[in-house]
CSV table of C-alpha atoms in Angstrom, one decimal:
chain,number,residue,atom,x,y,z
R,1141,MET,CA,-4.9,-21.8,7.5
R,1142,GLN,CA,-1.2,-21.6,6.7
R,1143,PHE,CA,1.1,-21.4,3.7
R,1144,SER,CA,4.4,-23.2,3.2
R,1145,LYS,CA,7.6,-21.9,1.6
R,1146,ALA,CA,6.7,-23.5,-1.7
R,1147,GLU,CA,3.3,-21.8,-1.6
R,1148,ILE,CA,4.9,-18.5,-0.7
R,1149,LEU,CA,7.2,-18.9,-3.7
R,1150,ALA,CA,4.1,-19.7,-5.9
R,1151,MET,CA,2.6,-16.4,-4.7
R,1152,SER,CA,5.6,-14.6,-6.1
R,1153,GLU,CA,5.2,-16.2,-9.5
R,1154,GLY,CA,1.9,-14.3,-10.0
R,1155,SER,CA,-0.8,-16.9,-10.6
R,1156,PHE,CA,-1.5,-18.2,-7.1
R,1157,PHE,CA,-4.5,-15.8,-6.6
R,1158,GLY,CA,-5.4,-15.8,-10.3
R,1159,GLU,CA,-3.8,-14.0,-13.2
R,1160,GLY,CA,-3.7,-10.2,-12.7
R,1161,ASN,CA,-4.3,-10.4,-9.0
R,1162,ALA,CA,-2.2,-10.0,-5.9
R,1163,GLN,CA,1.3,-11.4,-5.9
R,1164,LEU,CA,4.3,-11.2,-3.7
R,1165,PRO,CA,7.6,-9.8,-4.9
R,1166,HIS,CA,10.0,-12.2,-6.5
R,1167,SER,CA,13.4,-13.3,-5.4
R,1168,SER,CA,15.5,-11.0,-3.2
R,1169,MET,CA,12.6,-8.6,-2.3
R,1170,LEU,CA,10.5,-11.5,-0.9
R,1171,MET,CA,10.6,-11.0,2.8
R,1172,ILE,CA,8.4,-13.9,3.9
R,1173,ASP,CA,9.2,-17.6,4.1
R,1174,THR,CA,6.1,-19.1,5.7
R,1175,ILE,CA,2.7,-18.0,6.9
R,1176,SER,CA,1.8,-19.9,10.0
R,1177,HIS,CA,-1.7,-18.4,10.4
R,1178,ILE,CA,-4.2,-16.5,8.3
R,1179,ALA,CA,-7.8,-15.9,9.2
R,1180,ASP,CA,-10.5,-13.3,8.5
R,1181,THR,CA,-11.4,-13.2,12.2
R,1182,GLY,CA,-9.2,-12.6,15.2
R,1183,GLY,CA,-6.4,-10.1,15.7
R,1184,HIS,CA,-6.7,-6.9,17.8
R,1185,TYR,CA,-9.8,-5.7,15.8
R,1186,ASP,CA,-11.4,-9.2,15.1
R,1187,ARG,CA,-11.3,-8.5,11.4
R,1188,GLY,CA,-8.4,-10.7,10.5
R,1189,GLN,CA,-4.9,-11.7,11.5
R,1190,LEU,CA,-1.7,-13.1,9.9
R,1191,ASN,CA,1.4,-14.6,11.5
R,1192,ALA,CA,4.5,-15.2,9.3
R,1193,ASP,CA,8.2,-15.8,9.5
R,1194,LEU,CA,11.4,-15.1,7.7
R,1195,GLU,CA,14.6,-17.1,8.3
R,1196,ILE,CA,17.5,-14.7,8.3
R,1197,ASP,CA,20.3,-15.8,6.1
R,1198,PRO,CA,23.6,-14.1,6.9
R,1199,GLU,CA,24.3,-14.0,3.1
R,1200,HIS,CA,21.1,-12.0,2.4
R,1201,TRP,CA,22.0,-9.3,-0.2
R,1202,PHE,CA,21.2,-6.3,2.1
R,1203,PHE,CA,23.8,-7.3,4.7
R,1204,ASN,CA,26.6,-6.6,2.2
R,1205,CYS,CA,25.5,-3.0,1.5
R,1206,HIS,CA,23.8,-1.8,4.6
R,1207,PHE,CA,26.1,-0.7,6.3
R,1208,LYS,CA,29.8,-1.5,5.3
R,1209,GLY,CA,31.4,-3.0,8.3
R,1210,ASP,CA,28.1,-2.9,10.3
R,1211,PRO,CA,25.7,-5.2,8.5
R,1212,VAL,CA,22.0,-4.7,9.5
R,1213,MET,CA,18.7,-5.4,7.7
R,1214,PRO,CA,17.2,-2.1,6.5
R,1215,GLY,CA,14.1,-1.3,8.5
R,1216,CYS,CA,12.2,-0.5,5.3
R,1217,LEU,CA,12.4,-4.2,4.4
R,1218,GLY,CA,10.6,-5.2,7.6
R,1219,LEU,CA,8.0,-2.6,6.8
R,1220,ASP,CA,7.7,-3.9,3.2
R,1221,ALA,CA,7.1,-7.4,4.6
R,1222,LEU,CA,4.1,-6.1,6.5
R,1223,TRP,CA,2.8,-4.5,3.3
R,1224,GLN,CA,3.4,-7.9,1.5
R,1225,LEU,CA,1.4,-9.7,4.2
R,1226,LEU,CA,-1.5,-7.2,3.9
R,1227,GLY,CA,-1.5,-7.9,0.1
R,1228,VAL,CA,-1.6,-11.6,0.7
R,1229,PHE,CA,-4.6,-11.1,3.0
R,1230,LEU,CA,-6.5,-9.2,0.3
R,1231,GLY,CA,-5.6,-11.8,-2.3
R,1232,TRP,CA,-6.5,-14.7,0.0
R,1233,SER,CA,-9.8,-12.9,0.6
R,1234,GLY,CA,-10.6,-13.4,-3.1
R,1235,LEU,CA,-10.4,-9.7,-3.9
R,1236,PRO,CA,-9.2,-8.8,-7.4
R,1237,GLY,CA,-6.4,-6.5,-8.5
R,1238,LYS,CA,-2.6,-6.1,-8.3
R,1239,GLY,CA,-1.4,-5.0,-4.8
R,1240,ARG,CA,0.4,-1.7,-4.2
R,1241,ALA,CA,1.5,-0.2,-0.9
R,1242,LEU,CA,-0.4,3.0,-0.4
R,1243,GLY,CA,1.1,4.3,2.8
R,1244,VAL,CA,1.5,4.0,6.5
R,1245,GLY,CA,0.4,6.1,9.4
R,1246,LYS,CA,3.2,5.7,12.0
R,1247,VAL,CA,6.3,3.6,12.2
R,1248,LYS,CA,8.4,3.0,15.2
R,1249,PHE,CA,11.8,1.2,15.2
R,1250,GLY,CA,13.0,-0.2,18.5
R,1251,GLY,CA,15.6,-2.8,17.5
R,1252,GLN,CA,17.7,-4.1,14.7
R,1253,ILE,CA,18.2,-7.3,12.7
R,1254,TYR,CA,21.7,-8.6,12.3
R,1255,PRO,CA,23.1,-11.5,10.2
R,1256,ASP,CA,23.0,-13.8,13.2
R,1257,ALA,CA,19.3,-13.1,14.0
R,1258,GLY,CA,18.2,-16.6,13.1
R,1259,SER,CA,14.6,-15.7,12.3
R,1260,ILE,CA,12.0,-12.9,12.7
R,1261,HIS,CA,8.3,-13.2,13.2
R,1262,TYR,CA,5.6,-10.9,11.7
R,1263,GLN,CA,2.1,-10.2,13.1
R,1264,LEU,CA,-0.5,-8.3,11.2
R,1265,HIS,CA,-3.9,-7.2,12.6
R,1266,VAL,CA,-6.4,-6.2,10.0
R,1267,LYS,CA,-8.4,-3.1,10.9
R,1268,ARG,CA,-10.6,-2.7,7.8
R,1269,VAL,CA,-11.1,-3.8,4.3
R,1270,ILE,CA,-12.7,-1.3,1.9
R,1271,LYS,CA,-14.2,-2.7,-1.3
R,1272,LYS,CA,-15.4,0.5,-3.1
R,1273,PRO,CA,-14.4,2.6,-4.9
R,1274,LEU,CA,-10.9,1.2,-4.4
R,1275,ILE,CA,-10.1,-2.1,-2.8
R,1276,MET,CA,-7.9,-1.3,0.2
R,1277,GLY,CA,-6.8,-3.0,3.3
R,1278,ILE,CA,-5.7,-1.2,6.5
R,1279,ALA,CA,-3.8,-3.0,9.3
R,1280,ASP,CA,-1.4,-2.6,12.1
R,1281,GLY,CA,1.7,-4.8,12.1
R,1282,MET,CA,4.8,-5.8,14.1
R,1283,VAL,CA,8.2,-7.3,13.4
R,1284,ILE,CA,9.2,-9.5,16.4
R,1285,HIS,CA,12.7,-10.9,17.1
R,1286,ARG,CA,13.3,-13.2,20.0
R,1287,GLY,CA,9.9,-12.3,21.6
R,1288,LYS,CA,10.5,-8.5,21.4
R,1289,VAL,CA,8.6,-6.1,19.1
R,1290,ILE,CA,11.4,-4.3,17.2
R,1291,TYR,CA,9.3,-2.6,14.5
R,1292,GLN,CA,5.7,-1.4,14.8
R,1293,ALA,CA,3.6,0.1,12.0
R,1294,ASN,CA,0.1,1.5,12.4
R,1295,ASP,CA,-2.3,2.1,9.6
R,1296,LEU,CA,-0.5,0.2,6.9
R,1297,LYS,CA,-2.4,0.6,3.6
R,1298,VAL,CA,-2.4,-1.7,0.6
R,1299,GLY,CA,-4.7,-1.2,-2.4
R,1300,LEU,CA,-5.6,-3.6,-5.2
R,1301,LEU,CA,-5.5,-1.9,-8.6
R,1302,LYS,CA,-7.2,-3.3,-11.7
R,1303,MET,CA,-4.6,-3.1,-14.4
């Protein structure tokens, strides 16, 4: 299964997975344009996988402030994109609640994203979904640019909270 840019934008409006359930950030914090693959099997642990992309616009807001005269995408935004994807996986799985990033085990940065990057690719490999007492997904993820892994995050955690 895949999701278009229009469907990703609908996920940021808050009703795509049902009122009060998972949603993506809106506007400038949305770090995903399309999801090319989502499944509850496959990936490194055979528990689910997502592949997604973001087209890099040289006019993205963060290039103007990080860093003056040396524009680069903040690494935390790539990490946030991986949390966003894990939240999408939980919402797509039909689990209820609002998504919140709960942590990450280990993060490694091995490259940078500049205004002329073109696009970046995300891969998420679901390790585990816990349904009680708290709904929580655990996954490993990568940010890939031009075929090279430039960010890697292990043990990403996203919870779904009933609010």
